XYZ file of N, CA and C in Angstrom:
411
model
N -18.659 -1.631 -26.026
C -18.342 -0.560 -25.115
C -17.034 -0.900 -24.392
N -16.214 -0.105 -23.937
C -14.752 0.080 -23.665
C -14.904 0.394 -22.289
N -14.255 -0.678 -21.257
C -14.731 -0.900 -20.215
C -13.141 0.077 -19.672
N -13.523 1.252 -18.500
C -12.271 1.702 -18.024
C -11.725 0.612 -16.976
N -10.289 0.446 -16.655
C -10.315 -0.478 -15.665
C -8.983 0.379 -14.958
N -9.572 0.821 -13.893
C -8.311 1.611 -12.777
C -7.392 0.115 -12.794
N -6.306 0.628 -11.982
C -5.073 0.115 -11.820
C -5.052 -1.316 -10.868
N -4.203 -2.322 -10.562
C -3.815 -3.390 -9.692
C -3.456 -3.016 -8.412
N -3.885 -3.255 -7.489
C -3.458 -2.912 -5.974
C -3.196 -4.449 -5.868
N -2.146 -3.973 -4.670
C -1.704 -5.063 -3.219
C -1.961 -4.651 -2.273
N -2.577 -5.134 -1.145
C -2.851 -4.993 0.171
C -2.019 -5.776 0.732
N -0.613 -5.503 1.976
C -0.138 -6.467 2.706
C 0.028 -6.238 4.073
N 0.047 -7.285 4.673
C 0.330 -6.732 6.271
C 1.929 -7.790 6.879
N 2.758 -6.726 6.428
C 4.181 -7.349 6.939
C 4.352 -7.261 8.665
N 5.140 -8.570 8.668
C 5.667 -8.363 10.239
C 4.669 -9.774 10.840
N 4.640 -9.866 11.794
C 3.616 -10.655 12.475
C 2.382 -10.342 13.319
N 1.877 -8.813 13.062
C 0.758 -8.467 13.280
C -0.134 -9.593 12.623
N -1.448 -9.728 14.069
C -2.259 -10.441 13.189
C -3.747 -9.661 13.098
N -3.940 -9.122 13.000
C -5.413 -7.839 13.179
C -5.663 -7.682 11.855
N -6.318 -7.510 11.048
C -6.154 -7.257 9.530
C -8.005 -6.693 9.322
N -8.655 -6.629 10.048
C -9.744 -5.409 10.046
C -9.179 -4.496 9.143
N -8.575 -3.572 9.593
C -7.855 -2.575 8.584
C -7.698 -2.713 7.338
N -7.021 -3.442 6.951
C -6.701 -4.223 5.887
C -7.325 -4.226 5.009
N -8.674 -5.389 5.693
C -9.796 -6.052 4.973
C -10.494 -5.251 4.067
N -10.981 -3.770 5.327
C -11.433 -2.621 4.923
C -11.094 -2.111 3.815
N -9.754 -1.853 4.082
C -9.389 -0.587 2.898
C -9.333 -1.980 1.821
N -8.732 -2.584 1.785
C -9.135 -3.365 0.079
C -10.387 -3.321 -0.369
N -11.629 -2.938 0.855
C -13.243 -3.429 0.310
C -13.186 -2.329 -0.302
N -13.135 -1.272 0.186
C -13.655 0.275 -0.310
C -12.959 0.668 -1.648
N -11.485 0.218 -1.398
C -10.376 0.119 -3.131
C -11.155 -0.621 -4.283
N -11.808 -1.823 -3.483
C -12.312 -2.546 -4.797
C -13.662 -1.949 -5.151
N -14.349 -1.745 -4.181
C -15.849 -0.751 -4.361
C -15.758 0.438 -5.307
N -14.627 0.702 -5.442
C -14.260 1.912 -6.145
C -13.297 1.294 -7.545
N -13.461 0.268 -7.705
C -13.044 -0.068 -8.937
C -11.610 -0.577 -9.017
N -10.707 -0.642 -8.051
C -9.637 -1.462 -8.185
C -9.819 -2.615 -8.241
N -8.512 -2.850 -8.856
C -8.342 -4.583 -8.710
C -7.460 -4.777 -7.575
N -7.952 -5.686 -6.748
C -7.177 -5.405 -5.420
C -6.899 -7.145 -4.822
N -5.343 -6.939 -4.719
C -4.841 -8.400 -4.487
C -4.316 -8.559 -2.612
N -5.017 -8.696 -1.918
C -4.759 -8.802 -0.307
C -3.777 -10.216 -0.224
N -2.693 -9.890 0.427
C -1.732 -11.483 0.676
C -1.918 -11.444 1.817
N -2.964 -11.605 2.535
C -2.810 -12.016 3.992
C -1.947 -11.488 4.988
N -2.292 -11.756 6.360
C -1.389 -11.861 7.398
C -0.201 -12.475 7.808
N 0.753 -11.854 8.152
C 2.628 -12.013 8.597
C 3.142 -12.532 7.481
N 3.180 -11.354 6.230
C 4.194 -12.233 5.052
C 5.536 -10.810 5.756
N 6.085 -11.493 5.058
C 7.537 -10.880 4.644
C 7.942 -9.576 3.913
N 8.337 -8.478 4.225
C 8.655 -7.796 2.552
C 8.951 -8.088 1.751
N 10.084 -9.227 2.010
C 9.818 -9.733 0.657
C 9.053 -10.558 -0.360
N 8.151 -11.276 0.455
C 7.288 -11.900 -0.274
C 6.342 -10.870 -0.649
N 5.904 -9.908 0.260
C 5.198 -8.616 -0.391
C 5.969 -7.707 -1.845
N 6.489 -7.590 -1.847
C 7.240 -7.131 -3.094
C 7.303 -8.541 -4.540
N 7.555 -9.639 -4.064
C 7.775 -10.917 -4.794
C 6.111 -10.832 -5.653
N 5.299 -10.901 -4.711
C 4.113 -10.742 -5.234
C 3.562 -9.618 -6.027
N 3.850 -8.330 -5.507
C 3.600 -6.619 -6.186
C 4.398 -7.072 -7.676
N 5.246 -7.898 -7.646
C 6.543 -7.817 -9.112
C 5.694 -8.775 -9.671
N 4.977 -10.202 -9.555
C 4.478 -11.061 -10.079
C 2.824 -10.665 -10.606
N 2.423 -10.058 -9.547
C 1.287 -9.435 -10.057
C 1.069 -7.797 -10.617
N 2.344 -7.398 -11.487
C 2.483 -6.285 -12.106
C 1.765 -5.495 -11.288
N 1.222 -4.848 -10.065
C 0.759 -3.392 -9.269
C 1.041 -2.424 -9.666
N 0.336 -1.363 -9.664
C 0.526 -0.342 -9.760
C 0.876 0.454 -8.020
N 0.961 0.308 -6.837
C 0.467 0.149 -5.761
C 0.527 -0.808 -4.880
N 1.583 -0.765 -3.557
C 1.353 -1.346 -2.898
C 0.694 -0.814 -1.344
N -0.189 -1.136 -0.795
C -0.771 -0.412 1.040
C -0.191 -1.741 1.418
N 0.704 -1.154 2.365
C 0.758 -1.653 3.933
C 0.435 -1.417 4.787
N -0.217 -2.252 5.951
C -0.985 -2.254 7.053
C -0.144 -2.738 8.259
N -0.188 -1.522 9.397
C 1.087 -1.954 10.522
C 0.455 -1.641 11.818
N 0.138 -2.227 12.626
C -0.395 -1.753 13.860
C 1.025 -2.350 15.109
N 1.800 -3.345 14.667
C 2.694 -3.102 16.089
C 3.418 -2.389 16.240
N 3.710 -0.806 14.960
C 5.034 -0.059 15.744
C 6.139 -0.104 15.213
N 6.324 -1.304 14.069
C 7.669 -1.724 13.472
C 7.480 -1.086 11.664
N 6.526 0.153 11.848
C 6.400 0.579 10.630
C 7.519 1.081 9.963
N 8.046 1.993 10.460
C 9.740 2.309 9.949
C 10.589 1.077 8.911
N 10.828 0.371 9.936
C 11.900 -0.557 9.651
C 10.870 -1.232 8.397
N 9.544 -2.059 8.745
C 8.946 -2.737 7.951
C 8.532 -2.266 6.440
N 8.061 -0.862 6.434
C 7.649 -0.011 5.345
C 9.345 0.248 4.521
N 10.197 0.789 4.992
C 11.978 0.584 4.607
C 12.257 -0.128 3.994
N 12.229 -1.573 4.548
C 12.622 -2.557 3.839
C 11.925 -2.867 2.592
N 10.257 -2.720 2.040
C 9.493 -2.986 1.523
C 10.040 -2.415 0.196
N 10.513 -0.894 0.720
C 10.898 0.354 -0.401
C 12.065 -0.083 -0.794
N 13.081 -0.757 -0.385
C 14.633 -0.745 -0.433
C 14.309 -2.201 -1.539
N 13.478 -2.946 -1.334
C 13.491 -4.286 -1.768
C 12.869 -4.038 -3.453
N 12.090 -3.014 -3.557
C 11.456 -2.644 -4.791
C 12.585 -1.868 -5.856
N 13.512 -0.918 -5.142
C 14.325 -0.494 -5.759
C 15.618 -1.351 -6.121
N 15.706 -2.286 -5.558
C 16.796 -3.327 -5.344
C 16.193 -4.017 -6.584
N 14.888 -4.226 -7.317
C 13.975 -4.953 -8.031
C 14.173 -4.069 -9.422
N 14.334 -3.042 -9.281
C 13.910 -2.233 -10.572
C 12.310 -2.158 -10.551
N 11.620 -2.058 -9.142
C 10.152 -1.563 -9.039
C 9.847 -0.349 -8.423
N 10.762 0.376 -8.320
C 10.760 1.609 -7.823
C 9.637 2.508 -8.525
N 9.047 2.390 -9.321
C 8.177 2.894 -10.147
C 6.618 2.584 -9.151
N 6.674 0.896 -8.631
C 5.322 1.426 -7.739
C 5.223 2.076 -6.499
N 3.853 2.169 -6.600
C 3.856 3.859 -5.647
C 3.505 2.638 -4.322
N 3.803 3.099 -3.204
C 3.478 2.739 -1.457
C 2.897 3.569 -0.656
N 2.193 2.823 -0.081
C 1.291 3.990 0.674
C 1.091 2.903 2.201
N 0.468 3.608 3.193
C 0.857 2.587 4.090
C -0.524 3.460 4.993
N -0.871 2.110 6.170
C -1.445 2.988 7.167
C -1.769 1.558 8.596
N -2.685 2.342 9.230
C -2.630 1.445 10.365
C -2.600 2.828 11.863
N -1.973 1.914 13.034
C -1.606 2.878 14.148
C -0.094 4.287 13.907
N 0.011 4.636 13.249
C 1.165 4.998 13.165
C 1.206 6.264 13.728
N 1.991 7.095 14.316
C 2.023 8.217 15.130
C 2.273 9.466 14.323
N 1.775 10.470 14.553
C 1.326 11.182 13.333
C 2.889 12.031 13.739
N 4.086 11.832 14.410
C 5.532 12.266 14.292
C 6.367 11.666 13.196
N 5.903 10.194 13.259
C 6.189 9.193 12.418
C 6.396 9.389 10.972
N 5.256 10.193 10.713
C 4.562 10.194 8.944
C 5.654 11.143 8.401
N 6.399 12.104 8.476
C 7.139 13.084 7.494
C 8.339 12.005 7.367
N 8.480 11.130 8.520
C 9.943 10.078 7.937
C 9.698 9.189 6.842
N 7.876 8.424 7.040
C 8.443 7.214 6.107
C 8.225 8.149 4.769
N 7.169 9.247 4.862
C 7.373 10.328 3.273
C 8.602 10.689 3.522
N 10.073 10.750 3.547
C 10.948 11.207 3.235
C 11.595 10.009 2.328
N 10.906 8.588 2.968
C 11.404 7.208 2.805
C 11.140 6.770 1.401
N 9.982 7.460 1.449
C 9.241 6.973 -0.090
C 8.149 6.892 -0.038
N 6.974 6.525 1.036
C 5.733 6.321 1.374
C 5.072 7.472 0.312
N 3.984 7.185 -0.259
C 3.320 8.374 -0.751
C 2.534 9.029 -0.221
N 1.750 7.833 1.063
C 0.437 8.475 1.823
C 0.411 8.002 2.605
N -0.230 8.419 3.789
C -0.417 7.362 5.551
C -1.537 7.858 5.538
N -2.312 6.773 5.853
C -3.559 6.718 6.537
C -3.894 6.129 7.649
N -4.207 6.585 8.994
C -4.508 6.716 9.676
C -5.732 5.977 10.533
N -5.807 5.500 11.419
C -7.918 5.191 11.948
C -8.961 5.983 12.200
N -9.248 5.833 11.460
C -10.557 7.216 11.396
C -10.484 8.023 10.236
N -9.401 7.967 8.753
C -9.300 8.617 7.528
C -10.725 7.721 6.923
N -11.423 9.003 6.471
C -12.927 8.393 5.788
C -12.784 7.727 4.757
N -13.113 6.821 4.019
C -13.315 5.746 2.942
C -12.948 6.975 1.492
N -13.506 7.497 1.340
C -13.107 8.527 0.635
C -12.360 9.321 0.336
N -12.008 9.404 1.377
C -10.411 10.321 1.607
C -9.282 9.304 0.724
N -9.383 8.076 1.347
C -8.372 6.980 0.798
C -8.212 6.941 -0.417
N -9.882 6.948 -1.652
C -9.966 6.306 -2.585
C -9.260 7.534 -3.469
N -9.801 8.904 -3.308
C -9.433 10.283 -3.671
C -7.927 10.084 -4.047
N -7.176 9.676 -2.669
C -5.941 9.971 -2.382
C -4.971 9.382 -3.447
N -5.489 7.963 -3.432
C -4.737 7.235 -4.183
C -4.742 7.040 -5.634
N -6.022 7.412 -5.908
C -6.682 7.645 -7.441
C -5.568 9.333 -7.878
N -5.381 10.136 -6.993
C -4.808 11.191 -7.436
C -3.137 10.591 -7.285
N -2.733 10.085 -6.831
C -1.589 9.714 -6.497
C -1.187 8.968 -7.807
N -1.801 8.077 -8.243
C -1.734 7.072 -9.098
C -1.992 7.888 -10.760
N -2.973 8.855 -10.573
C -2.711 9.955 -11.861
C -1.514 10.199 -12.257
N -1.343 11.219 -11.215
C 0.298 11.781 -11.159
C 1.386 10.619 -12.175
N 1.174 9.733 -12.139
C 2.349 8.896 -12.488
C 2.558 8.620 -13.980
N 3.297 8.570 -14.372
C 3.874 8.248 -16.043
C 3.053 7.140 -16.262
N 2.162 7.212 -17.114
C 2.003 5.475 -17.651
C 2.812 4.819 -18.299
N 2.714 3.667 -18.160
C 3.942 2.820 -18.057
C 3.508 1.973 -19.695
């Protein structure tokens, strides 16, 4: 029997936030739902977040931002992938972010923001449709 296997996630939390509840979460419910889901811990770098998304072929990277420095941090993440020739994986991001916030980093590249309090479902939906959409590679 021919086992389906959804796509590679990264979970990262750039910057020096250290809270990762969030985080933890959404990787449980990604993997509950059949991802393969690679979490790098608390206060890496974008670029080590991207270093890793490129080493561990992703389809997908979530970032997790609760101090505020989502702009700049989620930016750099995107600028560093295209700088890579990884522009192809999709980003999605969530945490505290201010719901004025969200039409910039989607102008940026973000595919999805999620929010505290977006239901477990909502997420898995989101990203499973998001991740359709895309050319297989």
């Amino acid at each position: 029997m021919e086992k389906s296997l959804k796509p590679r996630l990264l979970i990262g939390k750039p910057g020096l936030d250290g809270h990762d509840r969030g985080a933890k979460y959404v990787a449980q419910i990604l993997r509950d739902a059949g991802f393969e889901v690679i979490y790098t811990g608390i206060r890496r770098s974008p670029e080590q977040i991207v270093d890793t998304a490129i080493q561990e072929d992703v389809a997908a990277i979530g970032l997790s931002l609760l101090s505020g420095a989502h702009n700049v941090l989620f930016g750099r993440v995107l600028e560093l992938l295209r700088e890579r020739g990884a522009e192809d994986v999709l980003v999605f991001g969530g945490g505290t972010i201010p719901p004025k916030d969200v039409p910039r980093l989607k102008e940026m590249g973000v595919a999805a923001v999620f929010t505290p309090g977006t239901p477990a479902r909502e997420i898995v939906e989101t990203i499973d449709g998001l991740l359709a959409q895309r050319p297989a590679v």
